[in-house]
Structures are given as structure tokens and as C-alpha cells.
PDB file of C-alpha atoms in Angstrom:
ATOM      1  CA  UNK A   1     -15.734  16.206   6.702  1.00 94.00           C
ATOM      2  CA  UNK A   2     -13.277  15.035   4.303  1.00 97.00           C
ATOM      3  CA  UNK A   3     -12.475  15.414   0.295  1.00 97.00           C
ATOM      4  CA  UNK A   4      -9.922  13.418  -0.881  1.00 97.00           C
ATOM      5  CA  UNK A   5      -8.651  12.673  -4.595  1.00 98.00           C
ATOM      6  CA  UNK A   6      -6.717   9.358  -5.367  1.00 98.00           C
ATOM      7  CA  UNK A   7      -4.390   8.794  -8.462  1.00 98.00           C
ATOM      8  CA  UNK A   8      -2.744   5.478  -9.599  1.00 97.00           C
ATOM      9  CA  UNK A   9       1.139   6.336  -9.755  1.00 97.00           C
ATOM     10  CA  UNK A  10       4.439   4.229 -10.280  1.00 95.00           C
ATOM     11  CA  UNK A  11       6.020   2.032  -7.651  1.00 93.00           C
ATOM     12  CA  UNK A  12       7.924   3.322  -5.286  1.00 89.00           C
ATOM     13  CA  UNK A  13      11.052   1.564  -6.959  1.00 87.00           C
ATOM     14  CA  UNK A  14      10.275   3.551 -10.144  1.00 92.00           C
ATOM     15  CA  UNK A  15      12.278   6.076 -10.870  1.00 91.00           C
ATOM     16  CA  UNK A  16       9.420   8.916 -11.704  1.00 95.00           C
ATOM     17  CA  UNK A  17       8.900   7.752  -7.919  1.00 95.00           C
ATOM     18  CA  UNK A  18      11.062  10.871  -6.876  1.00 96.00           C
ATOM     19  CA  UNK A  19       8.902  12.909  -8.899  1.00 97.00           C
ATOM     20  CA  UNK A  20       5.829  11.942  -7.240  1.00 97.00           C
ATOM     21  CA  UNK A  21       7.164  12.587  -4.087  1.00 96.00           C
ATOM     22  CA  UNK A  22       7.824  16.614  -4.713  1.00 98.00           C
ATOM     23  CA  UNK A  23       4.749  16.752  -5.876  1.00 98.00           C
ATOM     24  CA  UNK A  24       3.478  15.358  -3.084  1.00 98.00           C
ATOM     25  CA  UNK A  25       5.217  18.482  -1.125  1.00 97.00           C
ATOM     26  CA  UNK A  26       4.247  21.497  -4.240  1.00 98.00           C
ATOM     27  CA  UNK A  27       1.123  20.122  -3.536  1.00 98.00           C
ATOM     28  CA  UNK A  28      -0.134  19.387  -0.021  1.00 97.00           C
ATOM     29  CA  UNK A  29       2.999  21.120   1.701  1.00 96.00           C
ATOM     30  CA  UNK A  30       1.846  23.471   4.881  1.00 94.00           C
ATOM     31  CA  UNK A  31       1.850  26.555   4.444  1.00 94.00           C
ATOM     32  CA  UNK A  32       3.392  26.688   0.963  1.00 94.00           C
ATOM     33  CA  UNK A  33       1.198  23.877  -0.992  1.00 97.00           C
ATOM     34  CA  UNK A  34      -1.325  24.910  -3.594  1.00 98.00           C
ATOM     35  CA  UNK A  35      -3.536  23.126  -2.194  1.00 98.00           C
ATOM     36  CA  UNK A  36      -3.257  24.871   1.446  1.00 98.00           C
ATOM     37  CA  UNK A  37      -3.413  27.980  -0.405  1.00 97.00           C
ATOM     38  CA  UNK A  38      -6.097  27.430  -2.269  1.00 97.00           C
ATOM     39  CA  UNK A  39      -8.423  25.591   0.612  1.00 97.00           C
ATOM     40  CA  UNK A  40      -7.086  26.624   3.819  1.00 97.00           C
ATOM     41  CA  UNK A  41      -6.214  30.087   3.461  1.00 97.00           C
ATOM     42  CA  UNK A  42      -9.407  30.937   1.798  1.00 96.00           C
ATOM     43  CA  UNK A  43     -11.217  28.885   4.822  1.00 95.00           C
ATOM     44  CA  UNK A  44     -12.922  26.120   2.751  1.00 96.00           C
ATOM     45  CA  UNK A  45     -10.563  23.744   4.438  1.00 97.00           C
ATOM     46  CA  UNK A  46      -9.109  23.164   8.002  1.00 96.00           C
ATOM     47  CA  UNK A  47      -6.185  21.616   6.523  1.00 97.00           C
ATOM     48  CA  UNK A  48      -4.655  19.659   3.779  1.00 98.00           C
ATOM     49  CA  UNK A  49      -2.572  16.013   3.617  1.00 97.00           C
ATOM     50  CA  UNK A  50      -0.987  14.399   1.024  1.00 97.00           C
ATOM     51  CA  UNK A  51       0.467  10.653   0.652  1.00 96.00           C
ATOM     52  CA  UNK A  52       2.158   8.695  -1.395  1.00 94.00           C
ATOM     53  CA  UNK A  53       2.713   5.227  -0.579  1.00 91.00           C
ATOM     54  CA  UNK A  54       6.345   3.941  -1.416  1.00 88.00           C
ATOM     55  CA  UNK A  55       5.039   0.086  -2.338  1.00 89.00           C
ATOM     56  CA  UNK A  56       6.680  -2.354  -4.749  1.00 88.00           C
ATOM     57  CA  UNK A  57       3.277  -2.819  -6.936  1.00 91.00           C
ATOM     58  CA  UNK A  58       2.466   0.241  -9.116  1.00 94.00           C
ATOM     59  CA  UNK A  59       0.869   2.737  -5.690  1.00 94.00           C
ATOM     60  CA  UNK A  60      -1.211   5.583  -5.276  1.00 97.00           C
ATOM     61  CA  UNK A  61      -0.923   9.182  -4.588  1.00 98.00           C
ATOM     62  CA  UNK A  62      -3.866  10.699  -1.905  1.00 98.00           C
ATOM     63  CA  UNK A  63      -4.428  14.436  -1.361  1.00 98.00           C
ATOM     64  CA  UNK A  64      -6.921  16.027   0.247  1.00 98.00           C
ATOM     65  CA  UNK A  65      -8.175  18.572   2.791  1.00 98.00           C
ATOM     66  CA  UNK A  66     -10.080  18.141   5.785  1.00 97.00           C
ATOM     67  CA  UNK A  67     -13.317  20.991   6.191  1.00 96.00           C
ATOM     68  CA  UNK A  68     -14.668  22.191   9.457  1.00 92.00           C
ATOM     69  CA  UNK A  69     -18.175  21.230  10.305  1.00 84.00           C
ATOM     70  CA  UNK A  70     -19.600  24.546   8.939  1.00 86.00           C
ATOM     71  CA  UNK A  71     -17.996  24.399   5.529  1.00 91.00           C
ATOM     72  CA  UNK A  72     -19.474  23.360   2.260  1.00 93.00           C
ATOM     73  CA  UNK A  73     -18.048  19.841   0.829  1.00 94.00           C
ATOM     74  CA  UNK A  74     -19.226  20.684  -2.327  1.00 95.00           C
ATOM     75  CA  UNK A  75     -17.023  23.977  -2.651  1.00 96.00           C
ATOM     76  CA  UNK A  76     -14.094  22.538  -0.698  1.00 97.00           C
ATOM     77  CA  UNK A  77     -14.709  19.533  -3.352  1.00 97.00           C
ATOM     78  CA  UNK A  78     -14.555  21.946  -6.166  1.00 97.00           C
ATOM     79  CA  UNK A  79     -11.718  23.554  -5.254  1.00 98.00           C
ATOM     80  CA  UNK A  80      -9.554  20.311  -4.722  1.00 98.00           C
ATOM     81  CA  UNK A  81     -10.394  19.498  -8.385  1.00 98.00           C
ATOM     82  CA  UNK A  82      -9.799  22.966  -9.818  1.00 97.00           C
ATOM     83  CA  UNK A  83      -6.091  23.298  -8.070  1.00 97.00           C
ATOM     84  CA  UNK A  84      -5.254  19.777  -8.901  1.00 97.00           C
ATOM     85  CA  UNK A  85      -6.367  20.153 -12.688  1.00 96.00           C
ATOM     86  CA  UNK A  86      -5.346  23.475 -13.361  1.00 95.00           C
ATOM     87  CA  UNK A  87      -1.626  22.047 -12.678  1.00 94.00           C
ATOM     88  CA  UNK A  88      -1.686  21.746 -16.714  1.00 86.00           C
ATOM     89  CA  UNK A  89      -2.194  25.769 -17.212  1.00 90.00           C
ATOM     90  CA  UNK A  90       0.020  27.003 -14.152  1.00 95.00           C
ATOM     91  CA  UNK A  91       3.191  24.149 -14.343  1.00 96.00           C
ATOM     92  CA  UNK A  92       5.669  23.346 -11.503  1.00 97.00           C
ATOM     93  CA  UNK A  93       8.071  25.840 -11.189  1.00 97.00           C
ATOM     94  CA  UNK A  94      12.147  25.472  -9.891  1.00 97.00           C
ATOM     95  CA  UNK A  95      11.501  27.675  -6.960  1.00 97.00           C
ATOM     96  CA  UNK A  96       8.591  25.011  -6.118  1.00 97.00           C
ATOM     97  CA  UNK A  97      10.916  21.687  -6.832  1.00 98.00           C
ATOM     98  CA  UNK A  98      13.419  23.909  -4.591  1.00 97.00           C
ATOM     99  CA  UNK A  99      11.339  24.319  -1.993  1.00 97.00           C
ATOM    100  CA  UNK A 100      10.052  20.491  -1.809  1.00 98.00           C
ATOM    101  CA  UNK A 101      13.549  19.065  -2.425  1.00 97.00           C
ATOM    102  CA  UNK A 102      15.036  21.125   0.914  1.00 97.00           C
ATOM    103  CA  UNK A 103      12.188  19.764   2.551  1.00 96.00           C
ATOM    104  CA  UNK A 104      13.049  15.837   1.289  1.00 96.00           C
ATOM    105  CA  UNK A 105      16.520  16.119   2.241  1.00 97.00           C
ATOM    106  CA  UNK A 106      15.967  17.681   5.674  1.00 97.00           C
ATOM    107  CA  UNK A 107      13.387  15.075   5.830  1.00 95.00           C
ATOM    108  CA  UNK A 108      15.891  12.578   4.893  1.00 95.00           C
ATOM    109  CA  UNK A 109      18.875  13.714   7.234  1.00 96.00           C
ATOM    110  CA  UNK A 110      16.544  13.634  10.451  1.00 96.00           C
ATOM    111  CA  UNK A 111      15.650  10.143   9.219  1.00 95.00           C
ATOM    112  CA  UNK A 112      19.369   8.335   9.017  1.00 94.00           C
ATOM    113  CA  UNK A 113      20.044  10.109  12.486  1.00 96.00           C
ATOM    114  CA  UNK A 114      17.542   8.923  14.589  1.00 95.00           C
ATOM    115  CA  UNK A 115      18.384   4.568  14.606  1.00 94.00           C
ATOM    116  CA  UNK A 116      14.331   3.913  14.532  1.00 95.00           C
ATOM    117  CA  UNK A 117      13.588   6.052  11.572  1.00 94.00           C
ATOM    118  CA  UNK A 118      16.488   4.352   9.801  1.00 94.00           C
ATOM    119  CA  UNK A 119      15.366   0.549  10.463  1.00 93.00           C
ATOM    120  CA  UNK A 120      11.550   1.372   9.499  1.00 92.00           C
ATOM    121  CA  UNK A 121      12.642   3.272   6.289  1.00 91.00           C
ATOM    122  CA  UNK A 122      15.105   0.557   5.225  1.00 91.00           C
ATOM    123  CA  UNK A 123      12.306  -1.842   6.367  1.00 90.00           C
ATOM    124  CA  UNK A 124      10.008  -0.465   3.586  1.00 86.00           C
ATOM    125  CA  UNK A 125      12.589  -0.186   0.689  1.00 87.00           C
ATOM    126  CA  UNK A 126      13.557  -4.364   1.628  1.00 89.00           C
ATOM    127  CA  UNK A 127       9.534  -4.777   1.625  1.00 86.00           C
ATOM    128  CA  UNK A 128      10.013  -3.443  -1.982  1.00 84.00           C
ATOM    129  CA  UNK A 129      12.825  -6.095  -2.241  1.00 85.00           C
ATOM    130  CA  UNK A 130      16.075  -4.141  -2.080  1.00 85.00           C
ATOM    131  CA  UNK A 131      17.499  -1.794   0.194  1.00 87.00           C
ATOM    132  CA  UNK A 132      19.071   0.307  -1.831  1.00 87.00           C
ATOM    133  CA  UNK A 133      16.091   2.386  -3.453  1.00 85.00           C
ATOM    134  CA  UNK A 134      16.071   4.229   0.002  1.00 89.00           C
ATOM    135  CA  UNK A 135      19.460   5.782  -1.159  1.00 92.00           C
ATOM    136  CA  UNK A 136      18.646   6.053  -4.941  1.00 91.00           C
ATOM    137  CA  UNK A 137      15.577   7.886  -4.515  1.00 92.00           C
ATOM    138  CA  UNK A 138      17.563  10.784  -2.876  1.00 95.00           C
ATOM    139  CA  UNK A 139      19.742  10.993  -5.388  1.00 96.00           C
ATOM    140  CA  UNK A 140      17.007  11.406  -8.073  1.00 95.00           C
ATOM    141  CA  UNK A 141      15.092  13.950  -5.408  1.00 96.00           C
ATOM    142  CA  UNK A 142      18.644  15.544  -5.799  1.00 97.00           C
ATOM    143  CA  UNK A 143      18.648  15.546  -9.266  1.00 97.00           C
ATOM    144  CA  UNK A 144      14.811  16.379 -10.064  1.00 96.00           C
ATOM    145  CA  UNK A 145      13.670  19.155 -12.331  1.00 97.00           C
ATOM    146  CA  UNK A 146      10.623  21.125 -12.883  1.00 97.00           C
ATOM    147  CA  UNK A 147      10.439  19.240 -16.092  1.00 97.00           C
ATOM    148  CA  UNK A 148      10.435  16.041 -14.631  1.00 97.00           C
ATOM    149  CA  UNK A 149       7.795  16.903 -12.054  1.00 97.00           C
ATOM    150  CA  UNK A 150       5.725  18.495 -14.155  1.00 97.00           C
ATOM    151  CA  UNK A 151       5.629  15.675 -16.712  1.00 96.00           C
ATOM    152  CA  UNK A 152       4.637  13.110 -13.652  1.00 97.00           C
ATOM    153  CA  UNK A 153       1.764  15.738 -13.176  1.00 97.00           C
ATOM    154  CA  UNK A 154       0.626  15.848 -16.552  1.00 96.00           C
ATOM    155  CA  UNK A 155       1.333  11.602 -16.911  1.00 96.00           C
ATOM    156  CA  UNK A 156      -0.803  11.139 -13.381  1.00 97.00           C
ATOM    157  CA  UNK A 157      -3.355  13.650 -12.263  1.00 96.00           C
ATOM    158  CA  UNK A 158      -6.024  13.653 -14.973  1.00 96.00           C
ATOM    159  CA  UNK A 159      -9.681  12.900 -14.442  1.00 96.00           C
ATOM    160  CA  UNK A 160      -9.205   9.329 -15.874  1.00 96.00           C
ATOM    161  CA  UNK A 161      -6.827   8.438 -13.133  1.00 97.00           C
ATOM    162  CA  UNK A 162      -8.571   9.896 -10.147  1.00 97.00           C
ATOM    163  CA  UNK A 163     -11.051   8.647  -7.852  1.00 98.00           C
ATOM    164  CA  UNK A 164     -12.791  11.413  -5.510  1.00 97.00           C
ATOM    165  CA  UNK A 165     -13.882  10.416  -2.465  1.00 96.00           C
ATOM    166  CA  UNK A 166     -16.230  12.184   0.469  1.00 95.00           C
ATOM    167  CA  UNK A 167     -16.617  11.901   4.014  1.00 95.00           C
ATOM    168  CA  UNK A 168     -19.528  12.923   4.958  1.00 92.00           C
ATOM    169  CA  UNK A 169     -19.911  12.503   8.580  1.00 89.00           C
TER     170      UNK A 169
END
């Protein structure tokens, strides 16, 4: 089983796209997410995922958790919703952006040593059409706030701009 919200959010050229991509990690990181906290360890959820594709069209953001046979979609469902909404009332903190920006730059070192890695992720900026937004988006992922997270949050994951979606197998 499968519950999965999807949000319309800027191009990966943008430069909220940095943003988008710590909250990516505050929110669907393992073990420290919300969302793992608020699914996994209270067993409504196996596990959690979130993407966000890095296209040059205006993209989407997916998060989601997948449930064990025995749990209840409509709880796990309920929970996604409540966690991702109730980002309005309990806002990104520094520690958070911290904690998702170590994770980006690790991320990103491991990627410019290993000579696959590299070509694929320069691949993807030049399918944007430039190279160079592989490099600028670390520098804004160095430069993020909570403020500027937060305000992606509060721009992007509203009911209006999210499709839910259940896999019910």
C-alpha cells in the first residue's frame, strides 16, 4: 500500500529550487523527517520517500510513505495530510535547514567524486539547458534559511496544490 501527496513546485533552475530541496530532506529524511516520525515511528507506515524532480518546466515535489499490508490507508492517509499541513503552525526551524543542508553537501561531495555521478548530474542540469545550475544550486543550499524554506512551504504545500494519491493493492 502506498499514500502519496504531489505538489506543483518551481523548476529546478529556479532559485526557490534550493528551498524545495531541504524540504524535501525536513520532510521525508530517515530517521529525522517529520514525516518518518510521524508515520513510521508510530507504525502507520513502513517507510517514507520524498522527490523532487530537478526539470526545466515548472516540476513537482512527491512525498509519501509506504504501509505494511496490515495497516490502515486511511490513517496512514490522514496522517500524511496532518504533518504536511500543520507545517504552517510548527515552521522549519535552523537546526532542521542544518540538518538537511549537511546532508545536501555530503550528498553533493560524494557526487563530484565518483566520475559517473558527476556526468549524470551535469547531464540533468544541460537537460535544463545549462550546466551551471548544478553549481549554483549549492551555493543557494549553502546560503538557505529557515525563512526561505519555510516561505517555499507556505507558497507550495496547501490543499489547492496537492494531489493525493492511493495504492491500493
Amino acid at each position: 500500500q502506498l499514500v502519496m501527496a504531489v505538489y506543483h513546485v518551481p523548476a529546478g533552475s529556479s532559485p526557490d529550487y534550493a528551498a524545495v530541496e531541504l524540504l524535501t530532506s525536513i520532510l521525508a529524511d530517515t530517521p529525522s523527517g517529520r514525516l518518518h516520525k510521524a508515520l513510521v515511528e508510530t507504525k502507520q507506515a513502513a517507510s517514507v520517500l520524498g522527490l523532487a524532480f530537478e526539470w526545466k518546466e515548472p516540476t513537482v515535489l512527491i512525498l509519501g510513505a509506504q504501509l505494511p499490508g496490515s495497516a490502515s490507508l486511511e490513517t496512514a492517509r490522514a496522517t500524511l495530510v496532518k504533518t504536511l499541513d500543520s507545517i504552517a503552525e510548527q515552521p522549519v526551524t535552523e537546526a532542521e535547514v542544518d540538518r538537511a543542508r549537511t546532508k545536501y553537501l555530503k550528498d553533493f561531495e560524494q557526487t563530484t567524486s565518483d566520475p559517473e555521478k558527476i556526468g549524470v548530474a551535469l547531464s540533468t542540469s544541460i537537460a535544463m539547458g545549462d550546466w551551471r545550475p548544478f553549481f549554483l544550486q549549492r551555493d543557494q543550499v549553502r546560503k538557505a534559511k529557515a525563512a526561505d524554506v519555510q516561505r517555499i512551504a507556505a507558497a507550495y504545500l496547501v490543499p489547492d496544490n496537492r494531489t493525493l494519491g492511493l495504492f491500493i493493492p
